[in-house]
PDB file of C-alpha atoms and ligand atoms in Angstrom:
ATOM      1  CA  UNK A   2     111.366 119.923 114.384  1.00  0.00           C
ATOM      2  CA  UNK A   3     114.742 121.446 114.431  1.00  0.00           C
ATOM      3  CA  UNK A   4     115.463 121.861 110.841  1.00  0.00           C
ATOM      4  CA  UNK A   5     111.858 121.981 109.525  1.00  0.00           C
ATOM      5  CA  UNK A   6     111.340 124.792 107.208  1.00  0.00           C
ATOM      6  CA  UNK A   7     109.236 127.668 108.662  1.00  0.00           C
ATOM      7  CA  UNK A   8     106.708 127.161 105.807  1.00  0.00           C
ATOM      8  CA  UNK A   9     105.736 123.983 107.708  1.00  0.00           C
ATOM      9  CA  UNK A  10     106.766 124.761 111.403  1.00  0.00           C
ATOM     10  CA  UNK A  11     104.681 127.728 112.023  1.00  0.00           C
ATOM     11  CA  UNK A  12     101.287 126.230 110.988  1.00  0.00           C
ATOM     12  CA  UNK A  13     102.018 123.121 112.957  1.00  0.00           C
ATOM     13  CA  UNK A  14     103.202 125.190 115.935  1.00  0.00           C
ATOM     14  CA  UNK A  15      99.946 127.064 115.720  1.00  0.00           C
ATOM     15  CA  UNK A  16      97.581 124.086 115.273  1.00  0.00           C
ATOM     16  CA  UNK A  17      99.474 121.882 117.785  1.00  0.00           C
ATOM     17  CA  UNK A  18      96.523 121.491 120.141  1.00  0.00           C
ATOM     18  CA  UNK A  19      94.523 119.775 117.199  1.00  0.00           C
ATOM     19  CA  UNK A  20      97.164 117.373 116.144  1.00  0.00           C
ATOM     20  CA  UNK A  21      97.511 115.032 119.064  1.00  0.00           C
ATOM     21  CA  UNK A  22      98.374 112.071 118.757  1.00  0.00           C
ATOM     22  CA  UNK A  23     100.026 113.051 115.533  1.00  0.00           C
ATOM     23  CA  UNK A  24     103.111 115.073 114.859  1.00  0.00           C
ATOM     24  CA  UNK A  25     104.736 114.897 118.282  1.00  0.00           C
ATOM     25  CA  UNK A  26     107.799 114.795 116.214  1.00  0.00           C
ATOM     26  CA  UNK A  27     108.392 115.759 112.462  1.00  0.00           C
ATOM     27  CA  UNK A  28     111.334 114.233 110.675  1.00  0.00           C
ATOM     28  CA  UNK A  29     112.387 116.752 107.866  1.00  0.00           C
ATOM     29  CA  UNK A  30     114.119 115.596 104.927  1.00  0.00           C
ATOM     30  CA  UNK A  31     115.024 117.880 101.880  1.00  0.00           C
ATOM     31  CA  UNK A  32     115.775 114.707  99.898  1.00  0.00           C
ATOM     32  CA  UNK A  33     114.869 111.133 100.734  1.00  0.00           C
ATOM     33  CA  UNK A  34     114.260 107.906  98.788  1.00  0.00           C
ATOM     34  CA  UNK A  35     110.552 107.296 100.399  1.00  0.00           C
ATOM     35  CA  UNK A  36     108.937 108.976 103.161  1.00  0.00           C
ATOM     36  CA  UNK A  37     107.179 105.576 103.620  1.00  0.00           C
ATOM     37  CA  UNK A  38     110.074 103.675 103.784  1.00  0.00           C
ATOM     38  CA  UNK A  39     111.702 106.106 106.345  1.00  0.00           C
ATOM     39  CA  UNK A  40     108.586 105.760 108.358  1.00  0.00           C
ATOM     40  CA  UNK A  41     108.442 102.031 108.532  1.00  0.00           C
ATOM     41  CA  UNK A  42     112.133 101.677 109.376  1.00  0.00           C
ATOM     42  CA  UNK A  43     111.409 103.969 112.559  1.00  0.00           C
ATOM     43  CA  UNK A  44     108.287 101.673 113.310  1.00  0.00           C
ATOM     44  CA  UNK A  45     110.620  98.656 113.045  1.00  0.00           C
ATOM     45  CA  UNK A  46     112.998 100.417 115.391  1.00  0.00           C
ATOM     46  CA  UNK A  47     110.446 101.093 117.998  1.00  0.00           C
ATOM     47  CA  UNK A  48     109.540 104.484 116.999  1.00  0.00           C
ATOM     48  CA  UNK A  49     106.546 106.369 118.921  1.00  0.00           C
ATOM     49  CA  UNK A  50     103.003 106.553 117.097  1.00  0.00           C
ATOM     50  CA  UNK A  51     102.512 109.935 115.610  1.00  0.00           C
ATOM     51  CA  UNK A  52     105.911 110.452 114.171  1.00  0.00           C
ATOM     52  CA  UNK A  53     105.506 112.331 110.957  1.00  0.00           C
ATOM     53  CA  UNK A  54     107.953 111.943 108.193  1.00  0.00           C
ATOM     54  CA  UNK A  55     108.353 114.809 105.595  1.00  0.00           C
ATOM     55  CA  UNK A  56     110.304 115.449 102.569  1.00  0.00           C
ATOM     56  CA  UNK A  57     110.849 118.230  99.828  1.00  0.00           C
ATOM     57  CA  UNK A  58     111.686 115.763  97.290  1.00  0.00           C
ATOM     58  CA  UNK A  59     111.572 111.829  97.031  1.00  0.00           C
ATOM     59  CA  UNK A  60     113.895 109.748  94.646  1.00  0.00           C
ATOM     60  CA  UNK A  61     111.889 106.528  95.021  1.00  0.00           C
ATOM     61  CA  UNK A  62     108.261 107.640  96.054  1.00  0.00           C
ATOM     62  CA  UNK A  63     106.101 104.575  96.273  1.00  0.00           C
ATOM     63  CA  UNK A  64     102.428 104.219  94.926  1.00  0.00           C
ATOM     64  CA  UNK A  65      99.937 101.617  95.361  1.00  0.00           C
ATOM     65  CA  UNK A  66     100.464  98.228  93.597  1.00  0.00           C
ATOM     66  CA  UNK A  67     103.993  98.850  93.166  1.00  0.00           C
ATOM     67  CA  UNK A  68     103.849 101.871  91.152  1.00  0.00           C
ATOM     68  CA  UNK A  69     106.158 104.855  91.665  1.00  0.00           C
ATOM     69  CA  UNK A  70     105.088 108.235  92.885  1.00  0.00           C
ATOM     70  CA  UNK A  71     106.363 111.293  91.015  1.00  0.00           C
ATOM     71  CA  UNK A  72     107.885 113.654  93.856  1.00  0.00           C
ATOM     72  CA  UNK A  73     109.729 116.554  92.115  1.00  0.00           C
ATOM     73  CA  UNK A  74     111.259 118.893  94.551  1.00  0.00           C
ATOM     74  CA  UNK A  75     108.929 121.607  96.239  1.00  0.00           C
ATOM     75  CA  UNK A  76     106.001 120.554  93.994  1.00  0.00           C
ATOM     76  CA  UNK A  77     103.963 118.673  96.480  1.00  0.00           C
ATOM     77  CA  UNK A  78     103.433 117.241  99.737  1.00  0.00           C
ATOM     78  CA  UNK A  79     105.006 113.886 100.497  1.00  0.00           C
ATOM     79  CA  UNK A  80     104.324 112.818 104.185  1.00  0.00           C
ATOM     80  CA  UNK A  81     103.968 109.531 106.077  1.00  0.00           C
ATOM     81  CA  UNK A  82     102.547 109.153 109.577  1.00  0.00           C
ATOM     82  CA  UNK A  83     103.379 106.003 111.954  1.00  0.00           C
ATOM     83  CA  UNK A  84     100.623 104.951 113.837  1.00  0.00           C
ATOM     84  CA  UNK A  85     100.192 102.049 115.987  1.00  0.00           C
ATOM     85  CA  UNK A  86      96.622 101.135 116.021  1.00  0.00           C
ATOM     86  CA  UNK A  87      94.709  97.915 117.019  1.00  0.00           C
ATOM     87  CA  UNK A  88      93.727  95.605 114.278  1.00  0.00           C
ATOM     88  CA  UNK A  89      90.309  96.564 114.052  1.00  0.00           C
ATOM     89  CA  UNK A  90      91.232 100.265 113.729  1.00  0.00           C
ATOM     90  CA  UNK A  91      94.018  99.378 111.099  1.00  0.00           C
ATOM     91  CA  UNK A  92      91.786  97.849 108.744  1.00  0.00           C
ATOM     92  CA  UNK A  93      89.847 101.246 108.110  1.00  0.00           C
ATOM     93  CA  UNK A  94      92.834 103.193 108.075  1.00  0.00           C
ATOM     94  CA  UNK A  95      93.036 103.467 104.393  1.00  0.00           C
ATOM     95  CA  UNK A  96      89.345 104.811 103.970  1.00  0.00           C
ATOM     96  CA  UNK A  97      89.759 107.174 106.974  1.00  0.00           C
ATOM     97  CA  UNK A  98      93.029 108.420 105.668  1.00  0.00           C
ATOM     98  CA  UNK A  99      91.256 109.255 102.056  1.00  0.00           C
ATOM     99  CA  UNK A 100      88.294 111.041 104.036  1.00  0.00           C
ATOM    100  CA  UNK A 101      90.713 113.187 105.989  1.00  0.00           C
ATOM    101  CA  UNK A 102      92.840 114.266 102.949  1.00  0.00           C
ATOM    102  CA  UNK A 103      89.759 115.044 100.954  1.00  0.00           C
ATOM    103  CA  UNK A 104      88.567 117.090 103.929  1.00  0.00           C
ATOM    104  CA  UNK A 105      91.703 118.926 104.356  1.00  0.00           C
ATOM    105  CA  UNK A 106      92.139 119.808 100.561  1.00  0.00           C
ATOM    106  CA  UNK A 107      88.616 121.254 100.902  1.00  0.00           C
ATOM    107  CA  UNK A 108      88.977 123.257 104.020  1.00  0.00           C
ATOM    108  CA  UNK A 109      92.301 124.991 102.832  1.00  0.00           C
ATOM    109  CA  UNK A 110      91.312 125.290  98.906  1.00  0.00           C
ATOM    110  CA  UNK A 111      87.336 125.325  98.728  1.00  0.00           C
ATOM    111  CA  UNK A 112      87.922 122.729  95.997  1.00  0.00           C
ATOM    112  CA  UNK A 113      85.518 119.642  96.803  1.00  0.00           C
ATOM    113  CA  UNK A 114      87.573 116.223  96.178  1.00  0.00           C
ATOM    114  CA  UNK A 115      85.790 113.027  95.685  1.00  0.00           C
ATOM    115  CA  UNK A 116      87.084 109.571  96.551  1.00  0.00           C
ATOM    116  CA  UNK A 117      87.424 106.512  94.537  1.00  0.00           C
ATOM    117  CA  UNK A 118      87.813 103.262  96.402  1.00  0.00           C
ATOM    118  CA  UNK A 119      89.813 102.667  98.367  1.00  0.00           C
ATOM    119  CA  UNK A 120      91.589 106.150  98.649  1.00  0.00           C
ATOM    120  CA  UNK A 121      92.394 107.681  95.627  1.00  0.00           C
ATOM    121  CA  UNK A 122      91.336 111.762  95.681  1.00  0.00           C
ATOM    122  CA  UNK A 123      89.872 113.018  92.848  1.00  0.00           C
ATOM    123  CA  UNK A 124      88.543 116.260  91.429  1.00  0.00           C
ATOM    124  CA  UNK A 125      85.459 115.407  89.406  1.00  0.00           C
ATOM    125  CA  UNK A 126      84.838 117.860  86.643  1.00  0.00           C
ATOM    126  CA  UNK A 127      81.200 116.769  85.868  1.00  0.00           C
ATOM    127  CA  UNK A 128      80.635 115.954  82.332  1.00  0.00           C
ATOM    128  CA  UNK A 129      82.994 118.453  80.936  1.00  0.00           C
ATOM    129  CA  UNK A 130      86.115 116.995  82.183  1.00  0.00           C
ATOM    130  CA  UNK A 131      87.007 113.047  83.462  1.00  0.00           C
ATOM    131  CA  UNK A 132      87.764 112.754  86.993  1.00  0.00           C
ATOM    132  CA  UNK A 133      91.296 113.629  87.763  1.00  0.00           C
ATOM    133  CA  UNK A 134      93.569 112.364  90.508  1.00  0.00           C
ATOM    134  CA  UNK A 135      95.074 115.161  92.651  1.00  0.00           C
ATOM    135  CA  UNK A 136      96.220 112.978  95.813  1.00  0.00           C
ATOM    136  CA  UNK A 137      96.956 109.335  96.644  1.00  0.00           C
ATOM    137  CA  UNK A 138      97.437 107.365 100.077  1.00  0.00           C
ATOM    138  CA  UNK A 139      99.944 104.416 100.705  1.00  0.00           C
ATOM    139  CA  UNK A 140      99.032 102.710 103.754  1.00  0.00           C
ATOM    140  CA  UNK A 141     101.525 100.086 104.746  1.00  0.00           C
ATOM    141  CA  UNK A 142     101.543  97.677 107.726  1.00  0.00           C
ATOM    142  CA  UNK A 143     103.710  95.379 109.760  1.00  0.00           C
ATOM    143  CA  UNK A 144     104.251  94.066 113.066  1.00  0.00           C
ATOM    144  CA  UNK A 145     107.125  94.339 115.375  1.00  0.00           C
ATOM    145  CA  UNK A 146     107.480  93.651 119.094  1.00  0.00           C
ATOM    146  CA  UNK A 147     103.899  92.005 119.084  1.00  0.00           C
ATOM    147  CA  UNK A 148     102.525  95.112 118.037  1.00  0.00           C
ATOM    148  CA  UNK A 149     100.752  96.280 114.491  1.00  0.00           C
ATOM    149  CA  UNK A 150     102.019  99.364 112.906  1.00  0.00           C
ATOM    150  CA  UNK A 151     100.621 101.212 110.035  1.00  0.00           C
ATOM    151  CA  UNK A 152     102.482 104.108 108.161  1.00  0.00           C
ATOM    152  CA  UNK A 153      99.907 106.211 106.287  1.00  0.00           C
ATOM    153  CA  UNK A 154     101.741 107.904 103.702  1.00  0.00           C
ATOM    154  CA  UNK A 155      99.958 110.791 101.520  1.00  0.00           C
ATOM    155  CA  UNK A 156     101.030 112.682  98.227  1.00  0.00           C
ATOM    156  CA  UNK A 157      99.359 115.710  97.151  1.00  0.00           C
ATOM    157  CA  UNK A 158     100.142 117.166  93.826  1.00  0.00           C
ATOM    158  CA  UNK A 159     100.320 120.991  94.730  1.00  0.00           C
ATOM    159  CA  UNK A 160     102.036 122.580  91.944  1.00  0.00           C
ATOM    160  CA  UNK A 161     101.645 121.427  87.937  1.00  0.00           C
ATOM    161  CA  UNK A 162     105.210 120.257  88.161  1.00  0.00           C
ATOM    162  CA  UNK A 163     104.255 117.485  90.424  1.00  0.00           C
ATOM    163  CA  UNK A 164     102.780 115.571  87.417  1.00  0.00           C
ATOM    164  CA  UNK A 165     104.669 113.550  85.364  1.00  0.00           C
ATOM    165  CA  UNK A 166     103.967 114.502  81.485  1.00  0.00           C
ATOM    166  CA  UNK A 167     102.281 111.271  80.363  1.00  0.00           C
ATOM    167  CA  UNK A 168      99.572 111.082  83.235  1.00  0.00           C
ATOM    168  CA  UNK A 169      96.611 112.625  81.499  1.00  0.00           C
ATOM    169  CA  UNK A 170      94.101 111.897  84.357  1.00  0.00           C
ATOM    170  CA  UNK A 171      95.839 113.672  87.037  1.00  0.00           C
ATOM    171  CA  UNK A 172      95.898 117.204  88.260  1.00  0.00           C
ATOM    172  CA  UNK A 173      97.268 119.651  90.612  1.00  0.00           C
ATOM    173  CA  UNK A 174      95.716 122.046  93.241  1.00  0.00           C
ATOM    174  CA  UNK A 175      97.377 124.951  91.886  1.00  0.00           C
ATOM    175  CA  UNK A 176      96.378 124.436  88.439  1.00  0.00           C
ATOM    176  CA  UNK A 177      92.719 123.615  89.496  1.00  0.00           C
ATOM    177  CA  UNK A 178      92.724 126.983  91.723  1.00  0.00           C
ATOM    178  CA  UNK A 179      94.761 129.207  89.210  1.00  0.00           C
ATOM    179  CA  UNK A 180      96.595 130.658  92.455  1.00  0.00           C
ATOM    180  CA  UNK A 181      99.239 129.633  94.839  1.00  0.00           C
ATOM    181  CA  UNK A 182      98.495 127.464  97.934  1.00  0.00           C
ATOM    182  CA  UNK A 183     100.271 127.348 101.253  1.00  0.00           C
ATOM    183  CA  UNK A 184     101.829 124.010 101.647  1.00  0.00           C
ATOM    184  CA  UNK A 185     102.390 124.309 105.369  1.00  0.00           C
ATOM    185  CA  UNK A 186      98.537 125.161 105.900  1.00  0.00           C
ATOM    186  CA  UNK A 187      97.530 122.303 103.733  1.00  0.00           C
ATOM    187  CA  UNK A 188     100.045 119.778 105.419  1.00  0.00           C
ATOM    188  CA  UNK A 189      98.645 121.068 108.959  1.00  0.00           C
ATOM    189  CA  UNK A 190      95.263 120.586 107.809  1.00  0.00           C
ATOM    190  CA  UNK A 191      95.842 117.275 106.630  1.00  0.00           C
ATOM    191  CA  UNK A 192      97.420 116.160 109.806  1.00  0.00           C
ATOM    192  CA  UNK A 193      94.502 117.604 111.795  1.00  0.00           C
ATOM    193  CA  UNK A 194      91.881 115.855 109.830  1.00  0.00           C
ATOM    194  CA  UNK A 195      93.752 112.510 110.004  1.00  0.00           C
ATOM    195  CA  UNK A 196      94.058 112.853 113.903  1.00  0.00           C
ATOM    196  CA  UNK A 197      90.334 113.507 113.973  1.00  0.00           C
ATOM    197  CA  UNK A 198      89.449 110.653 111.884  1.00  0.00           C
ATOM    198  CA  UNK A 199      91.886 108.306 113.821  1.00  0.00           C
ATOM    199  CA  UNK A 200      90.433 109.193 117.072  1.00  0.00           C
ATOM    200  CA  UNK A 201      86.838 108.569 115.384  1.00  0.00           C
ATOM    201  CA  UNK A 202      87.977 104.982 114.612  1.00  0.00           C
ATOM    202  CA  UNK A 203      89.605 104.690 117.958  1.00  0.00           C
ATOM    203  CA  UNK A 204      86.544 105.660 119.609  1.00  0.00           C
ATOM    204  CA  UNK A 205      83.953 103.509 117.880  1.00  0.00           C
ATOM    205  CA  UNK A 206      82.702 105.858 115.506  1.00  0.00           C
ATOM    206  CA  UNK A 207      83.300 103.872 112.145  1.00  0.00           C
ATOM    207  CA  UNK A 208      80.105 104.706 110.919  1.00  0.00           C
ATOM    208  CA  UNK A 209      80.793 108.750 110.825  1.00  0.00           C
ATOM    209  CA  UNK A 210      83.969 107.736 108.813  1.00  0.00           C
ATOM    210  CA  UNK A 211      82.010 105.201 106.475  1.00  0.00           C
ATOM    211  CA  UNK A 212      79.272 107.984 105.801  1.00  0.00           C
ATOM    212  CA  UNK A 213      81.892 110.405 105.111  1.00  0.00           C
ATOM    213  CA  UNK A 214      83.476 108.295 102.814  1.00  0.00           C
ATOM    214  CA  UNK A 215      80.206 107.298 100.943  1.00  0.00           C
ATOM    215  CA  UNK A 216      79.278 110.816 100.681  1.00  0.00           C
ATOM    216  CA  UNK A 217      82.369 111.683  98.947  1.00  0.00           C
ATOM    217  CA  UNK A 218      82.207 108.406  96.594  1.00  0.00           C
ATOM    218  CA  UNK A 219      78.696 108.971  95.882  1.00  0.00           C
ATOM    219  CA  UNK A 220      79.380 109.957  92.112  1.00  0.00           C
ATOM    220  CA  UNK A 221      80.862 106.351  91.808  1.00  0.00           C
ATOM    221  CA  UNK A 222      78.121 104.374  93.191  1.00  0.00           C
ATOM    222  CA  UNK A 223      75.929 103.007  90.253  1.00  0.00           C
ATOM    223  CA  UNK A 224      78.927 103.350  87.992  1.00  0.00           C
ATOM    224  CA  UNK A 225      80.468 100.535  85.926  1.00  0.00           C
ATOM    225  CA  UNK A 226      83.826  99.284  87.511  1.00  0.00           C
ATOM    226  CA  UNK A 227      86.286  96.806  86.276  1.00  0.00           C
ATOM    227  CA  UNK A 228      89.152  95.007  88.053  1.00  0.00           C
ATOM    228  CA  UNK A 229      91.509  91.991  87.603  1.00  0.00           C
ATOM    229  CA  UNK A 230      90.561  88.841  89.172  1.00  0.00           C
ATOM    230  CA  UNK A 231      92.924  86.024  88.861  1.00  0.00           C
ATOM    231  CA  UNK A 232      94.122  86.918  85.389  1.00  0.00           C
ATOM    232  CA  UNK A 233      90.512  87.804  84.318  1.00  0.00           C
ATOM    233  CA  UNK A 234      89.240  91.272  83.714  1.00  0.00           C
ATOM    234  CA  UNK A 235      85.586  91.271  85.774  1.00  0.00           C
ATOM    235  CA  UNK A 236      82.992  94.184  85.617  1.00  0.00           C
ATOM    236  CA  UNK A 237      79.977  95.170  87.696  1.00  0.00           C
ATOM    237  CA  UNK A 238      78.325  98.309  89.149  1.00  0.00           C
ATOM    238  CA  UNK A 239      79.976  99.739  92.326  1.00  0.00           C
ATOM    239  CA  UNK A 240      77.293  99.806  95.159  1.00  0.00           C
ATOM    240  CA  UNK A 241      78.713 100.520  98.509  1.00  0.00           C
ATOM    241  CA  UNK A 242      81.405  99.893 100.925  1.00  0.00           C
ATOM    242  CA  UNK A 243      81.037  97.388 103.869  1.00  0.00           C
ATOM    243  CA  UNK A 244      81.635  97.740 107.497  1.00  0.00           C
ATOM    244  CA  UNK A 245      85.517  96.619 107.013  1.00  0.00           C
ATOM    245  CA  UNK A 246      86.008  99.115 103.825  1.00  0.00           C
ATOM    246  CA  UNK A 247      85.618  96.434 101.373  1.00  0.00           C
ATOM    247  CA  UNK A 248      84.049  97.543  98.054  1.00  0.00           C
ATOM    248  CA  UNK A 249      80.642  95.903  97.367  1.00  0.00           C
ATOM    249  CA  UNK A 250      79.927  95.560  93.610  1.00  0.00           C
ATOM    250  CA  UNK A 251      76.849  94.316  91.850  1.00  0.00           C
ATOM    251  CA  UNK A 252      77.670  91.505  88.982  1.00  0.00           C
ATOM    252  CA  UNK A 253      75.811  89.283  86.950  1.00  0.00           C
ATOM    253  CA  UNK A 254      76.939  86.368  89.411  1.00  0.00           C
ATOM    254  CA  UNK A 255      75.644  88.294  92.242  1.00  0.00           C
ATOM    255  CA  UNK A 256      77.376  90.674  94.834  1.00  0.00           C
ATOM    256  CA  UNK A 257      81.227  90.574  94.931  1.00  0.00           C
ATOM    257  CA  UNK A 258      83.401  92.255  97.634  1.00  0.00           C
ATOM    258  CA  UNK A 259      86.830  93.646  96.780  1.00  0.00           C
ATOM    259  CA  UNK A 260      89.183  94.002  99.427  1.00  0.00           C
ATOM    260  CA  UNK A 261      92.523  94.646  97.576  1.00  0.00           C
ATOM    261  CA  UNK A 262      93.898  96.002  94.299  1.00  0.00           C
ATOM    262  CA  UNK A 263      92.210  98.554  92.537  1.00  0.00           C
ATOM    263  CA  UNK A 264      88.930  99.184  90.327  1.00  0.00           C
ATOM    264  CA  UNK A 265      88.990 101.030  87.057  1.00  0.00           C
ATOM    265  CA  UNK A 266      86.283 103.204  85.456  1.00  0.00           C
ATOM    266  CA  UNK A 267      86.157 101.340  81.702  1.00  0.00           C
TER     267      UNK A 267
HETATM  268  C1  BTN B  10      99.113 105.944  95.365  1.00  0.00           C
HETATM  269  O1  BTN B  10      99.321 105.273  94.233  1.00  0.00           O
HETATM  270  O2  BTN B  10      97.870 106.713  94.729  1.00  0.00           O
HETATM  271  C2  BTN B  10      99.561 106.333  96.513  1.00  0.00           C
HETATM  272  C3  BTN B  10     100.613 107.395  96.533  1.00  0.00           C
HETATM  273  C4  BTN B  10     101.180 107.374  97.908  1.00  0.00           C
HETATM  274  C5  BTN B  10     102.216 108.619  97.659  1.00  0.00           C
HETATM  275  C6  BTN B  10     102.839 109.076  98.899  1.00  0.00           C
HETATM  276  S1  BTN B  10     104.007 110.343  98.696  1.00  0.00           S
HETATM  277  C7  BTN B  10     104.538 110.152 100.702  1.00  0.00           C
HETATM  278  C8  BTN B  10     104.726 108.652 100.901  1.00  0.00           C
HETATM  279  N1  BTN B  10     105.818 108.111 100.417  1.00  0.00           N
HETATM  280  C9  BTN B  10     105.600 107.255  99.542  1.00  0.00           C
HETATM  281  O3  BTN B  10     106.734 106.807  99.033  1.00  0.00           O
HETATM  282  N2  BTN B  10     104.426 107.167  99.021  1.00  0.00           N
HETATM  283  C10 BTN B  10     103.585 107.975  99.778  1.00  0.00           C
END
């Protein structure tokens, strides 16, 4: 953690006992392409579980489905964690990570984030405002040396400057709260919650993770969603997630299970 700014080093040091097995090492970049790419390179090189790559600025931040993630300097949290889970745990990590980041934002800010499958973190403005995305998670995995690795990357819009101007269904924590938020405290809370949810999965407490996800996604159940299926747009009503984190949707042709990609609110 040698060159890690004090803003991050102090809360991580204070919460060290709650971070295990994460953050045994934190790699800091004032600027990098993508912390996910950096963490994946560490994974391929045999890096240990728990390493966190953190950046102030990403020049090639990656989003889900090949999109980019806007990452201007000092405006957000851009972090990736290297994990080495068993296959069964790996499957539910994207769901667990969504729960963890939503819990951390709530703990530090008092805002109450909702989740949209699989792990978009939203603030729901009730009838007055459409839901606005405040954080995103990109889990990428591979195998090396006979072991599975997963990089869980998360980006949180902290300042309004984090948002590209054309995105209307996005927001930042500070614009919602109307006050400054300590990025170090928020990062530390994210890692503490991610460690706790990871340990839930490892200890077989999948139901606790799935139920927490369901509670935060409650407003999306019963809502119409649409998705792309082999070139066609299909729609149905979101009903639940299953034991492996797939979204169960009721359609006129029966229940459909979505395991990858994204769903849209029409
Ligand atoms: C999404 O599309 O919602 C996922 C966005 C994930 C962005 C984060 S920022 C830190 C990490 N590094 C990346 O390149 N992407 C993730």
